[in-house]
mmCIF file of C-alpha atoms and ligand atoms in Angstrom:
data_model
loop_
_atom_site.group_PDB
_atom_site.id
_atom_site.type_symbol
_atom_site.label_atom_id
_atom_site.label_comp_id
_atom_site.label_asym_id
_atom_site.label_seq_id
_atom_site.Cartn_x
_atom_site.Cartn_y
_atom_site.Cartn_z
ATOM 1 C CA MET A 1 4.942 0.176 14.604
ATOM 2 C CA GLN A 2 8.323 1.451 15.880
ATOM 3 C CA GLU A 3 10.015 -1.625 14.394
ATOM 4 C CA LEU A 4 8.094 -1.189 11.166
ATOM 5 C CA TYR A 5 8.936 2.527 10.919
ATOM 6 C CA ALA A 6 12.646 1.659 11.213
ATOM 7 C CA TYR A 7 12.289 -1.058 8.584
ATOM 8 C CA ILE A 8 10.326 1.172 6.197
ATOM 9 C CA LYS A 9 13.016 3.833 6.490
ATOM 10 C CA ASP A 10 15.828 1.421 5.587
ATOM 11 C CA CYS A 11 14.249 -0.906 3.030
ATOM 12 C CA ASP A 12 14.935 -0.607 -0.710
ATOM 13 C CA ASN A 13 11.457 -1.314 -2.117
ATOM 14 C CA VAL A 14 7.907 -1.968 -0.877
ATOM 15 C CA LEU A 15 5.482 -4.603 -2.150
ATOM 16 C CA ILE A 16 1.850 -4.464 -0.989
ATOM 17 C CA ALA A 17 -0.096 -7.694 -1.459
ATOM 18 C CA SER A 18 -3.758 -8.061 -0.498
ATOM 19 C CA PRO A 19 -6.982 -9.864 -1.246
ATOM 20 C CA ILE A 20 -9.754 -7.501 -2.320
ATOM 21 C CA TYR A 21 -12.424 -7.079 0.366
ATOM 22 C CA PHE A 22 -15.455 -4.929 -0.448
ATOM 23 C CA SER A 23 -13.577 -3.455 -3.432
ATOM 24 C CA GLU A 24 -10.726 -2.337 -1.132
ATOM 25 C CA LEU A 25 -7.540 -3.514 0.535
ATOM 26 C CA THR A 26 -8.352 -5.590 3.613
ATOM 27 C CA GLY A 27 -9.310 -3.843 6.835
ATOM 28 C CA LYS A 28 -6.256 -5.261 8.583
ATOM 29 C CA LEU A 29 -3.952 -3.786 5.975
ATOM 30 C CA LEU A 30 -5.758 -0.437 6.228
ATOM 31 C CA ASP A 31 -5.298 -0.553 10.039
ATOM 32 C CA LEU A 32 -1.578 -0.741 9.460
ATOM 33 C CA GLY A 33 -1.689 1.739 6.585
ATOM 34 C CA SER A 34 -3.480 4.302 8.741
ATOM 35 C CA ARG A 35 -0.403 4.428 10.998
ATOM 36 C CA LEU A 36 1.549 5.755 8.004
ATOM 37 C CA GLN A 37 -0.368 9.022 8.349
ATOM 38 C CA THR A 38 2.472 10.067 10.644
ATOM 39 C CA TYR A 39 4.594 10.496 7.507
ATOM 40 C CA PHE A 40 1.987 12.798 5.980
ATOM 41 C CA CYS A 41 1.881 14.847 9.209
ATOM 42 C CA ALA A 42 5.681 15.082 9.282
ATOM 43 C CA LYS A 43 5.730 16.464 5.767
ATOM 44 C CA TYR A 44 2.578 18.587 5.747
ATOM 45 C CA PHE A 45 2.618 20.106 9.226
ATOM 46 C CA ARG A 46 6.218 19.907 10.443
ATOM 47 C CA LYS A 47 7.866 20.329 7.019
ATOM 48 C CA GLU A 48 10.125 17.338 7.719
ATOM 49 C CA GLU A 49 11.317 14.630 5.334
ATOM 50 C CA PRO A 50 10.638 11.444 7.367
ATOM 51 C CA ILE A 51 11.960 8.945 4.795
ATOM 52 C CA ILE A 52 14.994 10.104 2.863
ATOM 53 C CA LYS A 53 15.517 6.989 0.771
ATOM 54 C CA SER A 54 13.397 6.900 -2.383
ATOM 55 C CA LYS A 55 11.951 3.454 -3.145
ATOM 56 C CA LYS A 56 10.194 1.545 -5.842
ATOM 57 C CA GLY A 57 6.728 0.112 -5.133
ATOM 58 C CA ALA A 58 4.568 -2.720 -6.394
ATOM 59 C CA VAL A 59 1.074 -4.069 -5.728
ATOM 60 C CA ILE A 60 -0.349 -7.604 -5.970
ATOM 61 C CA LEU A 61 -4.138 -8.051 -5.652
ATOM 62 C CA VAL A 62 -6.446 -11.037 -5.801
ATOM 63 C CA GLY A 63 -10.232 -10.983 -5.934
ATOM 64 C CA GLY A 64 -12.859 -13.678 -5.886
ATOM 65 C CA GLY A 65 -15.089 -11.882 -8.386
ATOM 66 C CA ASP A 66 -14.632 -10.197 -11.744
ATOM 67 C CA GLY A 67 -14.731 -6.548 -10.629
ATOM 68 C CA ASN A 68 -11.912 -4.085 -11.154
ATOM 69 C CA ILE A 69 -8.851 -3.246 -9.110
ATOM 70 C CA ASN A 70 -9.020 0.550 -9.352
ATOM 71 C CA ASN A 71 -10.093 1.207 -5.764
ATOM 72 C CA PRO A 72 -7.587 -1.030 -3.935
ATOM 73 C CA TYR A 73 -4.817 -0.098 -6.369
ATOM 74 C CA ASP A 74 -5.428 3.630 -5.786
ATOM 75 C CA THR A 75 -5.365 3.082 -2.019
ATOM 76 C CA ALA A 76 -2.194 0.983 -2.228
ATOM 77 C CA ARG A 77 -0.518 3.734 -4.257
ATOM 78 C CA ILE A 78 -1.411 6.288 -1.565
ATOM 79 C CA LEU A 79 0.222 4.045 1.059
ATOM 80 C CA LEU A 80 3.278 3.519 -1.151
ATOM 81 C CA ARG A 81 3.681 7.257 -1.707
ATOM 82 C CA HIS A 82 3.468 7.782 2.078
ATOM 83 C CA MET A 83 6.506 5.453 2.268
ATOM 84 C CA ASN A 84 8.387 7.517 -0.339
ATOM 85 C CA CYS A 85 7.827 5.091 -3.220
ATOM 86 C CA HIS A 86 7.795 6.997 -6.485
ATOM 87 C CA ASN A 87 8.422 4.443 -9.160
ATOM 88 C CA ILE A 88 5.263 2.321 -8.750
ATOM 89 C CA HIS A 89 4.821 -0.680 -11.026
ATOM 90 C CA GLU A 90 1.454 -1.315 -12.655
ATOM 91 C CA ALA A 91 -0.747 -3.629 -10.559
ATOM 92 C CA VAL A 92 -0.313 -7.395 -10.782
ATOM 93 C CA PHE A 93 -3.669 -9.026 -10.106
ATOM 94 C CA SER A 94 -5.825 -12.108 -10.391
ATOM 95 C CA HIS A 95 -9.614 -12.030 -10.552
ATOM 96 C CA ASN A 96 -12.133 -14.867 -10.253
ATOM 97 C CA THR A 97 -10.339 -16.800 -7.525
ATOM 98 C CA ASN A 98 -13.836 -18.097 -6.640
ATOM 99 C CA ILE A 99 -13.591 -20.331 -9.701
ATOM 100 C CA SER A 100 -9.917 -20.468 -10.670
ATOM 101 C CA PRO A 101 -6.758 -20.534 -8.531
ATOM 102 C CA ALA A 102 -4.900 -17.208 -8.222
ATOM 103 C CA ILE A 103 -1.724 -18.838 -9.508
HETATM 104 C C1 FMN B 201 -15.161 -9.837 3.551
HETATM 105 C C2 FMN B 201 -14.832 -10.187 2.128
HETATM 106 C C3 FMN B 201 -15.098 -9.274 1.120
HETATM 107 C C4 FMN B 201 -14.770 -9.576 -0.209
HETATM 108 N N1 FMN B 201 -15.002 -8.643 -1.169
HETATM 109 C C5 FMN B 201 -14.610 -8.902 -2.442
HETATM 110 C C6 FMN B 201 -14.774 -7.917 -3.453
HETATM 111 O O1 FMN B 201 -15.260 -6.819 -3.239
HETATM 112 N N2 FMN B 201 -14.364 -8.227 -4.706
HETATM 113 C C7 FMN B 201 -13.812 -9.446 -5.019
HETATM 114 O O2 FMN B 201 -13.442 -9.664 -6.183
HETATM 115 N N3 FMN B 201 -13.633 -10.391 -4.080
HETATM 116 C C8 FMN B 201 -14.025 -10.160 -2.798
HETATM 117 N N4 FMN B 201 -13.843 -11.107 -1.830
HETATM 118 C C9 FMN B 201 -13.209 -12.387 -2.200
HETATM 119 C C10 FMN B 201 -11.721 -12.399 -1.859
HETATM 120 O O3 FMN B 201 -10.998 -11.356 -2.508
HETATM 121 C C11 FMN B 201 -11.061 -13.721 -2.282
HETATM 122 O O4 FMN B 201 -11.864 -14.789 -1.888
HETATM 123 C C12 FMN B 201 -9.693 -13.851 -1.675
HETATM 124 O O5 FMN B 201 -9.015 -14.913 -2.295
HETATM 125 C C13 FMN B 201 -9.781 -14.078 -0.153
HETATM 126 O O6 FMN B 201 -8.475 -14.170 0.381
HETATM 127 P P1 FMN B 201 -8.293 -14.681 1.904
HETATM 128 O O7 FMN B 201 -8.743 -16.110 1.898
HETATM 129 O O8 FMN B 201 -6.822 -14.518 2.173
HETATM 130 O O9 FMN B 201 -9.157 -13.823 2.789
HETATM 131 C C14 FMN B 201 -14.162 -10.828 -0.517
HETATM 132 C C15 FMN B 201 -13.911 -11.738 0.523
HETATM 133 C C16 FMN B 201 -14.229 -11.426 1.822
HETATM 134 C C17 FMN B 201 -13.919 -12.443 2.922
#
């Protein structure tokens, strides 16, 4: 994570891309996302500003079924805000990859 923290601090924008698992981002992505809680702690408890640079954010989702993207998109936006992304693009997504290719 130390390498990722340094990268997140410096990068211009953040794009989160994930398949939808159980109406959520994948568990692996949430594992990584949970380590971003350090930014929340820095702000909320220590009153620090861990990431100075403001970034834009975007989210790409694919799902096998025809459900909706609200849950994973909401979660992705929480993660993006943890990384100081404020200008977050509307979700780009593809449903029904069980029967048609995501492309
Ligand atoms: C554990 C698991 C849970 C899934 N849950 C959903 C779901 O809730 N909604 C949906 O539309 N697709 C669901 N899918 C289908 C995947 O979103 C879809 O097949 C995706 O293309 C899988 O990408 P991957 O091959 O990179 O894992 C699920 C797939 C897996 C393996």
